[in-house]
Coordinates of C-alpha atoms and ligand atoms in Angstrom, one line a residue:
M1 CA -3.7 -14.5 31.1
S2 CA -5.2 -12.5 28.1
K3 CA -3.1 -9.5 27.5
K4 CA -4.2 -6.7 25.1
L5 CA -2.4 -5.5 22.1
Y6 CA -2.7 -2.0 20.3
V7 CA -1.1 -2.1 17.0
K8 CA -0.9 1.6 14.6
T9 CA -0.5 1.4 11.3
Y10 CA 1.1 4.1 8.8
G11 CA 2.1 3.9 5.8
C12 CA 1.4 1.4 2.8
Q13 CA -0.8 -1.7 2.9
M14 CA 2.3 -3.5 3.0
N15 CA 2.4 -1.8 6.4
V16 CA -1.6 -2.9 7.1
Y17 CA -0.6 -6.5 5.9
D18 CA 2.3 -6.7 8.2
S19 CA 0.8 -5.7 10.9
E20 CA -2.1 -8.3 11.1
R21 CA 1.1 -10.5 11.0
M22 CA 2.8 -8.8 13.8
A23 CA -1.0 -9.5 15.9
D24 CA -0.6 -12.9 14.5
V25 CA 3.2 -13.6 15.8
L26 CA 1.4 -12.5 19.2
A27 CA -1.3 -14.4 19.6
P28 CA 0.3 -17.6 20.9
L29 CA 1.5 -15.2 24.2
G30 CA -1.8 -14.6 24.8
Y31 CA -2.3 -11.2 23.2
S32 CA -6.0 -10.2 21.7
P33 CA -6.2 -6.8 19.5
T34 CA -7.9 -3.6 21.4
D35 CA -8.6 -0.4 20.0
K36 CA -8.0 1.7 22.7
P37 CA -3.9 2.6 23.9
A38 CA -4.2 3.7 27.0
D39 CA -6.1 -0.2 28.2
A40 CA -2.9 -1.9 26.2
D41 CA -0.7 -3.9 27.3
M42 CA 1.5 -3.6 24.5
V43 CA 1.7 -1.1 21.8
I44 CA 3.0 -1.6 18.4
L45 CA 3.7 2.1 15.8
N46 CA 3.9 0.2 12.5
T47 CA 5.7 3.7 10.7
C48 CA 7.0 4.7 7.3
H49 CA 9.5 6.9 6.3
I50 CA 8.3 7.5 3.0
R51 CA 8.0 11.1 3.7
E52 CA 9.4 14.1 6.5
K53 CA 5.7 14.5 7.8
A54 CA 5.2 10.6 8.2
A55 CA 8.4 10.1 10.3
D56 CA 7.5 13.2 12.2
K57 CA 4.2 11.8 12.9
V58 CA 5.8 9.2 15.1
F59 CA 7.4 11.2 17.8
S60 CA 4.6 13.1 18.5
E61 CA 2.6 9.8 18.9
L62 CA 5.4 8.2 21.2
G63 CA 4.5 11.4 23.3
R64 CA 1.4 10.8 24.0
L65 CA 1.9 7.0 24.7
R66 CA 4.8 7.7 27.0
A67 CA 2.1 9.2 29.4
H68 CA 0.1 6.1 29.1
K69 CA 2.7 4.0 30.2
N70 CA 3.7 5.9 32.7
Q71 CA -0.1 5.6 34.2
K72 CA 0.2 2.2 33.9
A73 CA 3.3 1.6 35.9
K74 CA 1.8 3.8 37.8
D75 CA -1.5 2.0 38.6
G76 CA 1.4 -1.3 39.2
G77 CA 1.0 -2.6 35.2
T78 CA 3.9 -2.6 32.2
M79 CA 3.4 -1.6 28.4
V80 CA 5.6 -2.9 26.4
L81 CA 6.0 -0.2 23.5
A82 CA 7.5 -1.3 20.3
V83 CA 8.1 1.0 17.4
A84 CA 8.2 -1.1 14.1
G85 CA 8.1 -0.6 10.4
C86 CA 10.4 1.7 8.2
V87 CA 11.0 4.6 10.6
A88 CA 12.6 1.8 13.0
Q89 CA 14.7 0.7 10.6
A90 CA 15.8 3.9 9.1
E91 CA 16.6 5.5 12.2
G92 CA 16.3 2.9 15.1
A93 CA 19.1 4.3 17.3
E94 CA 18.1 7.7 16.9
I95 CA 14.4 6.3 18.2
L96 CA 15.9 4.9 21.8
R97 CA 17.9 7.9 22.1
R98 CA 14.9 10.2 21.6
A99 CA 12.6 8.0 23.4
P100 CA 14.3 5.9 25.8
F101 CA 11.4 4.8 27.1
V102 CA 10.6 2.7 23.8
D103 CA 11.0 -1.1 24.7
I104 CA 11.6 -3.0 21.5
V105 CA 12.7 -1.3 17.7
L106 CA 12.1 -3.7 15.0
G107 CA 12.4 -3.6 11.5
P108 CA 9.9 -4.9 8.8
Q109 CA 12.0 -7.8 8.2
T110 CA 12.4 -9.3 11.8
Y111 CA 8.8 -9.3 13.3
H112 CA 9.0 -12.9 13.2
R113 CA 11.4 -13.1 16.0
L114 CA 8.7 -10.5 18.4
P115 CA 7.9 -12.9 20.9
E116 CA 11.8 -13.6 21.4
M117 CA 11.9 -9.5 21.6
V118 CA 9.5 -9.5 23.7
A119 CA 11.0 -12.0 26.5
R120 CA 14.3 -10.2 25.9
A121 CA 13.0 -6.6 26.7
A122 CA 11.3 -8.4 29.7
R123 CA 14.4 -10.1 30.8
A124 CA 16.5 -7.4 30.3
G125 CA 14.4 -4.4 31.3
G126 CA 15.8 -2.5 28.7
S127 CA 15.7 -2.1 24.9
V128 CA 15.6 -4.3 22.4
L129 CA 16.7 -3.0 18.9
D130 CA 16.5 -5.4 16.0
T131 CA 17.2 -4.2 12.1
E132 CA 18.9 -6.6 10.8
F133 CA 18.6 -7.9 7.1
P134 CA 17.9 -11.5 8.4
V135 CA 19.2 -14.6 6.0
E136 CA 15.9 -16.0 7.2
P137 CA 13.1 -14.9 5.3
K138 CA 10.4 -13.8 8.1
F139 CA 7.6 -15.5 5.5
D140 CA 8.9 -19.1 6.4
S141 CA 8.6 -18.4 10.0
L142 CA 5.4 -17.0 10.4
P143 CA 2.2 -18.5 11.4
E144 CA -1.1 -19.1 9.6
P145 CA -3.3 -16.1 9.1
S146 CA -6.1 -15.4 10.9
Y147 CA -7.6 -14.2 8.4
Q148 CA -11.0 -11.9 8.5
G149 CA -13.4 -10.2 6.2
S150 CA -13.8 -10.6 2.4
S151 CA -11.3 -8.2 1.1
A152 CA -7.7 -9.4 1.7
F153 CA -4.3 -8.3 1.1
L154 CA -2.0 -10.6 0.6
S155 CA 2.3 -9.7 0.6
I156 CA 4.0 -11.9 -2.8
Q157 CA 7.0 -9.6 -3.1
E158 CA 9.0 -7.2 -1.1
G159 CA 12.2 -4.8 -1.5
C160 CA 12.7 -2.6 -4.0
D161 CA 16.0 -2.7 -6.5
K162 CA 15.2 0.5 -8.4
F163 CA 16.6 3.3 -6.2
C164 CA 14.9 6.3 -7.6
T165 CA 16.6 9.1 -6.5
F166 CA 13.5 10.5 -4.1
C167 CA 12.9 7.2 -2.1
V168 CA 13.4 5.3 0.9
V169 CA 12.5 1.9 0.1
P170 CA 15.0 0.3 -0.8
Y171 CA 17.0 1.1 2.7
T172 CA 14.3 0.7 4.4
R173 CA 12.8 -2.8 3.0
G174 CA 16.1 -4.2 1.1
A175 CA 17.0 -5.5 -1.9
E176 CA 14.1 -7.3 -3.9
Y177 CA 12.5 -10.9 -2.8
S178 CA 9.2 -13.1 -4.0
R179 CA 7.9 -15.4 -1.8
T180 CA 7.7 -18.9 -3.4
A181 CA 4.8 -19.5 -5.5
Q182 CA 3.6 -22.4 -3.5
A183 CA 3.9 -20.5 -0.6
V184 CA 1.4 -17.5 -1.7
L185 CA -0.9 -20.2 -3.3
D186 CA -1.6 -22.0 0.0
E187 CA -2.0 -18.6 2.2
A188 CA -4.4 -17.2 -0.6
K189 CA -6.4 -21.4 -0.1
I190 CA -6.1 -20.6 3.9
M191 CA -7.8 -17.1 3.5
M192 CA -10.1 -18.3 1.0
A193 CA -11.2 -20.8 3.7
K194 CA -11.5 -18.1 5.7
G195 CA -14.2 -16.5 3.9
A196 CA -11.6 -14.0 1.3
I197 CA -13.4 -13.1 -1.6
E198 CA -11.1 -10.6 -3.3
F199 CA -7.4 -10.4 -3.0
T200 CA -5.0 -8.1 -3.5
L201 CA -1.6 -8.9 -4.2
L202 CA 0.9 -6.7 -2.3
G203 CA 4.5 -5.8 -2.9
Q204 CA 6.7 -2.4 -3.6
N205 CA 7.4 -3.5 -6.4
V206 CA 4.8 -6.0 -7.3
N207 CA 4.9 -7.0 -10.8
A208 CA 8.8 -7.4 -10.3
Y209 CA 7.6 -11.2 -8.5
H210 CA 10.0 -13.2 -9.9
G211 CA 9.0 -16.5 -6.8
D212 CA 10.3 -19.9 -7.3
G213 CA 7.5 -22.2 -9.3
P214 CA 6.5 -25.7 -7.8
D215 CA 7.4 -26.8 -11.3
G216 CA 11.3 -25.5 -10.7
K217 CA 10.6 -22.5 -13.1
P218 CA 10.8 -18.4 -11.8
W219 CA 7.3 -17.6 -12.2
S220 CA 6.1 -14.4 -13.2
L221 CA 3.0 -12.0 -11.9
A222 CA 1.4 -13.1 -14.7
R223 CA 1.8 -17.0 -14.7
L224 CA 1.0 -16.4 -10.4
I225 CA -2.2 -15.0 -11.4
R226 CA -2.9 -17.3 -13.8
E227 CA -2.8 -20.0 -11.1
L228 CA -4.7 -18.3 -8.5
V229 CA -7.7 -17.6 -11.3
E230 CA -7.3 -21.0 -13.0
K231 CA -6.7 -23.5 -10.1
V232 CA -7.4 -21.5 -6.4
G233 CA -10.5 -20.0 -8.0
I234 CA -9.9 -16.4 -7.1
T235 CA -13.0 -14.6 -8.7
R236 CA -11.6 -10.7 -7.7
L237 CA -8.0 -9.7 -7.7
R238 CA -6.0 -6.6 -8.1
Y239 CA -2.2 -6.1 -7.4
T240 CA 0.1 -2.9 -5.8
T241 CA 2.3 -1.4 -6.3
S242 CA 3.3 -1.6 -9.8
H243 CA 6.1 0.1 -11.7
P244 CA 6.1 0.4 -15.7
R245 CA 9.2 -1.1 -16.5
D246 CA 8.4 -4.1 -14.5
V247 CA 5.0 -4.9 -17.1
D248 CA 5.6 -7.6 -19.8
D249 CA 3.2 -8.6 -22.2
D250 CA 1.9 -11.7 -20.2
L251 CA 0.9 -9.4 -17.4
I252 CA -0.7 -7.2 -19.8
A253 CA -2.6 -10.0 -21.9
A254 CA -4.0 -11.2 -18.5
H255 CA -6.1 -8.5 -18.2
G256 CA -7.4 -9.1 -21.7
A257 CA -8.0 -12.7 -20.7
Y258 CA -9.3 -12.9 -17.1
P259 CA -12.1 -10.5 -15.9
Q260 CA -11.3 -11.6 -12.5
L261 CA -8.3 -9.2 -12.2
M262 CA -10.5 -5.4 -11.6
P263 CA -10.2 -3.3 -14.8
F264 CA -8.1 -0.6 -12.6
L265 CA -4.6 -0.5 -13.1
H266 CA -2.3 1.5 -10.3
L267 CA 0.8 2.2 -12.1
P268 CA 2.9 5.2 -10.5
V269 CA 4.9 7.7 -13.3
Q270 CA 5.7 10.6 -10.7
S271 CA 6.2 12.9 -13.3
G272 CA 5.8 14.0 -17.5
S273 CA 8.9 15.6 -17.8
D274 CA 11.6 13.2 -19.1
R275 CA 14.4 15.5 -17.8
I276 CA 12.7 14.5 -14.4
L277 CA 11.8 10.9 -14.6
E278 CA 15.9 10.8 -15.9
A279 CA 16.8 12.6 -12.7
M280 CA 14.2 10.7 -10.6
N281 CA 15.9 7.4 -12.1
R282 CA 12.5 6.2 -13.1
R283 CA 14.3 4.3 -15.9
H284 CA 11.3 5.3 -18.0
D285 CA 10.6 8.4 -20.0
R286 CA 7.3 9.4 -21.3
A287 CA 6.7 7.5 -24.4
F288 CA 7.3 4.1 -22.7
Y289 CA 5.0 5.2 -20.2
L290 CA 1.9 6.3 -22.8
D291 CA 2.4 2.9 -25.1
L292 CA 2.0 0.8 -21.7
A293 CA -1.3 2.9 -20.9
E294 CA -2.1 2.5 -24.3
K295 CA -1.4 -2.1 -24.6
F296 CA -3.2 -2.2 -21.0
K297 CA -6.6 -0.1 -22.8
K298 CA -6.3 -2.3 -25.6
A299 CA -6.3 -5.3 -23.8
R300 CA -9.3 -4.4 -21.2
P301 CA -11.1 -1.5 -22.5
D302 CA -12.8 -0.4 -19.7
L303 CA -9.5 -0.4 -17.8
A304 CA -8.9 2.8 -15.7
L305 CA -5.8 4.2 -14.7
S306 CA -4.2 5.5 -11.3
S307 CA -0.7 6.8 -10.3
D308 CA 1.4 8.8 -8.3
F309 CA 3.0 12.2 -9.0
I310 CA 5.9 14.4 -7.2
V311 CA 5.6 18.0 -7.6
G312 CA 8.7 20.0 -6.8
F313 CA 11.4 17.5 -7.6
P314 CA 14.4 19.4 -7.5
G315 CA 15.2 21.2 -10.6
E316 CA 11.3 20.9 -11.5
T317 CA 10.4 23.9 -13.6
E318 CA 7.2 24.9 -14.9
Q319 CA 7.6 24.0 -18.2
D320 CA 8.2 20.3 -16.5
F321 CA 5.3 20.7 -14.4
E322 CA 3.2 21.1 -16.8
Q323 CA 4.0 18.4 -18.8
S324 CA 2.8 16.1 -15.8
L325 CA -0.4 18.0 -15.8
D326 CA -0.5 17.1 -19.3
L327 CA -0.2 13.7 -18.6
I328 CA -2.9 13.7 -16.5
R329 CA -5.1 14.8 -19.2
Q330 CA -3.5 12.8 -22.3
C331 CA -3.6 9.3 -20.2
G332 CA -7.1 9.9 -17.8
F333 CA -6.2 8.8 -15.3
V334 CA -9.6 8.4 -12.9
Q335 CA -7.4 9.0 -9.6
T336 CA -3.8 9.8 -7.9
Y337 CA -1.8 10.0 -4.9
S338 CA 0.0 13.5 -5.3
F339 CA 2.7 14.2 -2.9
K340 CA 5.2 17.5 -2.8
Y341 CA 9.1 16.2 -3.2
S342 CA 10.5 15.7 0.5
P343 CA 14.0 15.6 0.9
R344 CA 14.7 11.8 2.7
P345 CA 17.8 11.6 4.2
G346 CA 20.5 9.1 2.4
T347 CA 18.7 9.3 -0.8
P348 CA 20.3 11.2 -3.6
A349 CA 18.3 14.0 -4.7
E350 CA 18.1 14.9 -0.9
G351 CA 21.4 16.9 -2.0
M352 CA 20.7 18.3 -5.1
A353 CA 21.0 21.7 -6.7
E354 CA 18.0 23.7 -7.8
Q355 CA 15.8 22.4 -4.6
V356 CA 12.4 23.8 -5.0
P357 CA 10.6 26.4 -3.2
E358 CA 7.9 24.9 -0.7
E359 CA 5.6 27.9 -1.6
V360 CA 5.8 26.9 -5.3
K361 CA 5.5 23.3 -4.8
E362 CA 2.5 23.9 -2.9
D363 CA 0.6 25.4 -5.7
R364 CA 1.6 22.6 -8.3
L365 CA 0.2 20.4 -6.2
I366 CA -3.3 22.2 -5.7
R367 CA -2.8 22.9 -9.3
L368 CA -2.5 19.0 -10.0
Q369 CA -5.2 18.5 -7.4
T370 CA -8.0 20.4 -9.0
L371 CA -7.4 19.1 -12.5
L372 CA -7.0 15.6 -11.3
N373 CA -10.1 16.0 -9.0
D374 CA -12.1 17.1 -12.2
Q375 CA -11.3 13.7 -14.3
T376 CA -12.6 11.5 -11.0
K377 CA -15.6 13.7 -10.6
R378 CA -16.1 13.5 -14.6
F379 CA -15.2 9.9 -14.3
N380 CA -17.3 9.1 -11.4
K381 CA -20.2 11.0 -12.9
A382 CA -20.2 8.2 -15.3
M383 CA -21.0 5.6 -13.6
V384 CA -24.6 6.9 -12.5
G385 CA -26.9 4.4 -14.3
T386 CA -24.3 1.8 -14.7
V387 CA -24.3 -1.5 -12.8
L388 CA -21.2 -2.1 -11.1
P389 CA -20.7 -5.3 -9.2
V390 CA -19.6 -4.5 -5.4
L391 CA -18.1 -6.3 -2.9
L392 CA -20.2 -5.2 0.0
D393 CA -17.3 -5.8 2.6
R394 CA -17.9 -3.5 5.1
P395 CA -20.7 -2.2 7.0
G396 CA -22.4 0.8 6.9
R397 CA -22.9 3.7 8.6
H398 CA -26.3 3.3 9.7
P399 CA -28.1 -0.4 10.3
G400 CA -29.2 -2.0 6.8
Q401 CA -26.3 0.1 4.9
R402 CA -23.3 -1.7 3.4
T403 CA -20.6 -0.2 2.1
G404 CA -18.6 -1.9 -0.5
R405 CA -15.6 -1.2 -3.0
S406 CA -16.5 -0.9 -7.0
P407 CA -14.1 -3.0 -9.5
Y408 CA -12.6 0.7 -9.8
M409 CA -11.9 1.3 -6.1
Q410 CA -15.1 4.1 -6.0
P411 CA -16.7 3.4 -2.3
V412 CA -20.3 2.8 -2.6
H413 CA -23.1 3.0 -0.1
V414 CA -26.4 0.7 -0.6
E415 CA -29.1 0.3 2.0
N416 CA -31.3 -2.2 2.8
A417 CA -28.3 -4.9 1.5
E418 CA -28.0 -6.5 5.1
A419 CA -28.3 -10.0 2.9
W420 CA -25.6 -9.0 0.7
A421 CA -23.0 -9.1 3.1
N422 CA -19.4 -9.9 2.3
K423 CA -20.6 -11.0 -1.3
V424 CA -20.7 -9.1 -4.5
A425 CA -23.6 -7.4 -5.2
P426 CA -24.7 -6.0 -8.6
I427 CA -25.5 -2.4 -7.9
R428 CA -27.1 0.4 -9.9
I429 CA -25.0 3.7 -9.3
T430 CA -28.0 6.5 -8.7
K431 CA -26.0 8.7 -7.3
V432 CA -22.2 10.8 -7.0
H433 CA -21.0 12.1 -3.6
P434 CA -17.7 14.0 -3.3
N435 CA -15.8 10.8 -2.4
S436 CA -17.8 8.1 -2.7
L437 CA -21.0 6.1 -5.2
A438 CA -24.8 5.7 -3.7
G439 CA -26.6 2.7 -5.7
T440 CA -29.3 0.0 -5.5
L441 CA -29.3 -3.1 -5.1
E442 CA -30.7 -4.6 -8.7
P443 CA -32.8 -7.2 -9.3
S444 CA -31.2 -10.2 -10.8
Ligands
LIG501 N1 7.0 1.4 -5.4 C1 5.9 2.7 -5.4 C2 6.1 3.9 -4.6 C3 6.4 3.3 -3.4 S1 6.3 4.9 -2.5 C4 6.5 2.7 -6.7 O1 7.4 2.4 -7.5 O2 5.7 3.8 -7.2 C5 4.8 5.6 -3.0 C6 4.8 6.8 -3.6 O3 5.6 7.7 -2.6 C7 5.7 7.2 -4.5 O4 5.0 6.9 -5.9 C8 6.3 8.6 -4.7 O5 5.1 9.4 -5.9 C9 5.6 9.1 -2.9 N2 7.0 9.2 -3.1 C10 8.2 8.5 -2.5 N3 9.3 9.3 -1.7 C11 8.6 10.6 -2.0 C12 9.5 11.7 -1.4 N4 10.7 11.7 -1.1 N5 8.9 12.7 -1.5 C13 7.1 13.0 -1.9 N6 6.8 11.9 -2.5 C14 7.6 10.7 -2.5
LIG502 FE1 10.5 4.2 -4.1 FE2 11.1 3.8 -6.7 FE3 11.3 1.5 -5.3 FE4 9.3 2.2 -5.8 S1 10.7 2.0 -7.5 S2 9.6 2.1 -4.1 S3 9.3 4.9 -6.1 S4 12.6 3.2 -5.1
LIG503 FE1 6.0 4.2 4.2 FE2 8.0 1.5 4.1 FE3 5.7 1.6 2.9 S1 8.3 4.1 4.1 S2 5.3 3.4 2.1 S3 5.7 2.1 5.3 S4 7.4 0.7 2.1

C-alpha cells in the first residue's frame, strides 16, 4: 500500500541533501512524498542546531505535529514521527523527554538504517534513539539517488575537525570524512543521466576534501573538480562551504582553468578582527584572508565573493566590529549571511566572559546588513545590460515565466521562456528588483 512521507528541512544544504536521501531510503517501504503533514503516515523533521532559534523551532513544530498525530489515531490510522539531523544528534534524549510522542530520533550519520528503525518502532510501540557515529559510512549503504531537476546537490565530504569555538558542527556531524572519488563520480553520472546540469558539491568543509582516488592516492577538491569537468563532462559547477585554511594553490588555479566553475565563491570569514578570529579559533587572520581573496580574483577576474559573519562574539568591541565592516568594503563581498552570536551548549565560547548584550548585537547586525545591502544592490545594478548564462531550473510565478540562477546565484525571472526550461539560457538583464533580477532571452 502506498504511504505518504512528509519531510521538513531546516538548516544548511547538507540537510537538504540528507532529506532527499532519507526519502530515497524509505521509498522501497512504499513511502512517497507529500507536502501536507496532516495526510502523512510518516513525518521527518530534519533539524538544525547551529543557533538557538533554529533549535527552538523544532519543539514548536513538534507541538503542532502532535495534534496531527492524535487526529490520525482518532481516525484509526497511525503517524510515525521522526526527528533527524543536528538537534537530534545533540539533544536526542532531551527530545524524547520533552516530546515522548516522538517515535524515532536519529542523527545525521545513521539514516541509512531508517527502515530498520521504522520496523523497530512499530514492533516495540516505543521510541527508537539512534545517534551513534557508526563505523560503516552511511554513504556506502544508500540506494541510488532518485534525483529530479536540473540543479543538483552532491555531498562529497562531511563533518569538521576545525572546532571553531562558537560552532556545534564538529559535535553534531562528527569527524571529517570524505567519500571516495569513485563514489562521487558515479553519483554525478547517475544524476546527469537523470537531467542534472548544474552541480553543487557539498561539505561542511568541502575544500578539506581528501577522498581516496581510483589511482590509490588521496584526491584534493581541485583534482576531483578536474575529473568532473574533463571526464564526466559537467558544464556548471559550484562547491560550498569552504574554509580559508583549506584553500590550496591548485584550487585557486582551477578557477582560472575551468570556466565551468561558476565565478562565485562562498568563503566564510566570520570577523575582520584578528583578536576575534583568534578567540574564534579560526586558524587564519585578516591578512591571510585578504591574500586569498586577491589570489582568487587574479585567477578569475570576474569572481565575486560571498561570506559569513558573526556579530557580537564574546569580547567583540566596537573597534573589532568596525574591522568587520572594513573587511566587507575591502573584499567587496556581494552577499553575506550574518548572524548574532548565539551561545551553543558545550562549545568553548558559551562559557566565555564578556558576552555581548543583545541590543549591541542587534545594532551591529543592522549596521552590517545595511552596508552589505548597499554592496549587493550596487553589484546587482551593474548586471543591467549584461548577458548572463542562467539555468532556468524552476517555473516562474505565472504561466510562461521561468526562474533560474545567474552564475552569481542571483534569482533571475524571464518571460516567455518555457522552451528553455531546465536549460542554460543567455539572458540579457533588464531590471533589478530588491531580491532578484529580470531579463529577456537574448537571440543567439
Ligand atoms: N563550515 C562553515 C559554516 C558552517 S555553519 C564554515 O566554516 O564557515 C554556517 C554559519 O553559521 C557559520 O559560518 C557561522 O557564521 C554561523 N554560525 C555558526 N555557529 C554560530 C553561532 N553559535 N552563533 C551564530 N552564528 C553561528
Ligand atoms: Fe563550524 Fe568552524 Fe567547522 Fe565551519 S569550520 S563547521 S564554523 S567548526
Ligand atoms: Fe545546522 Fe547541522 Fe547544517 S547544525 S547548519 S543542519 S550541519
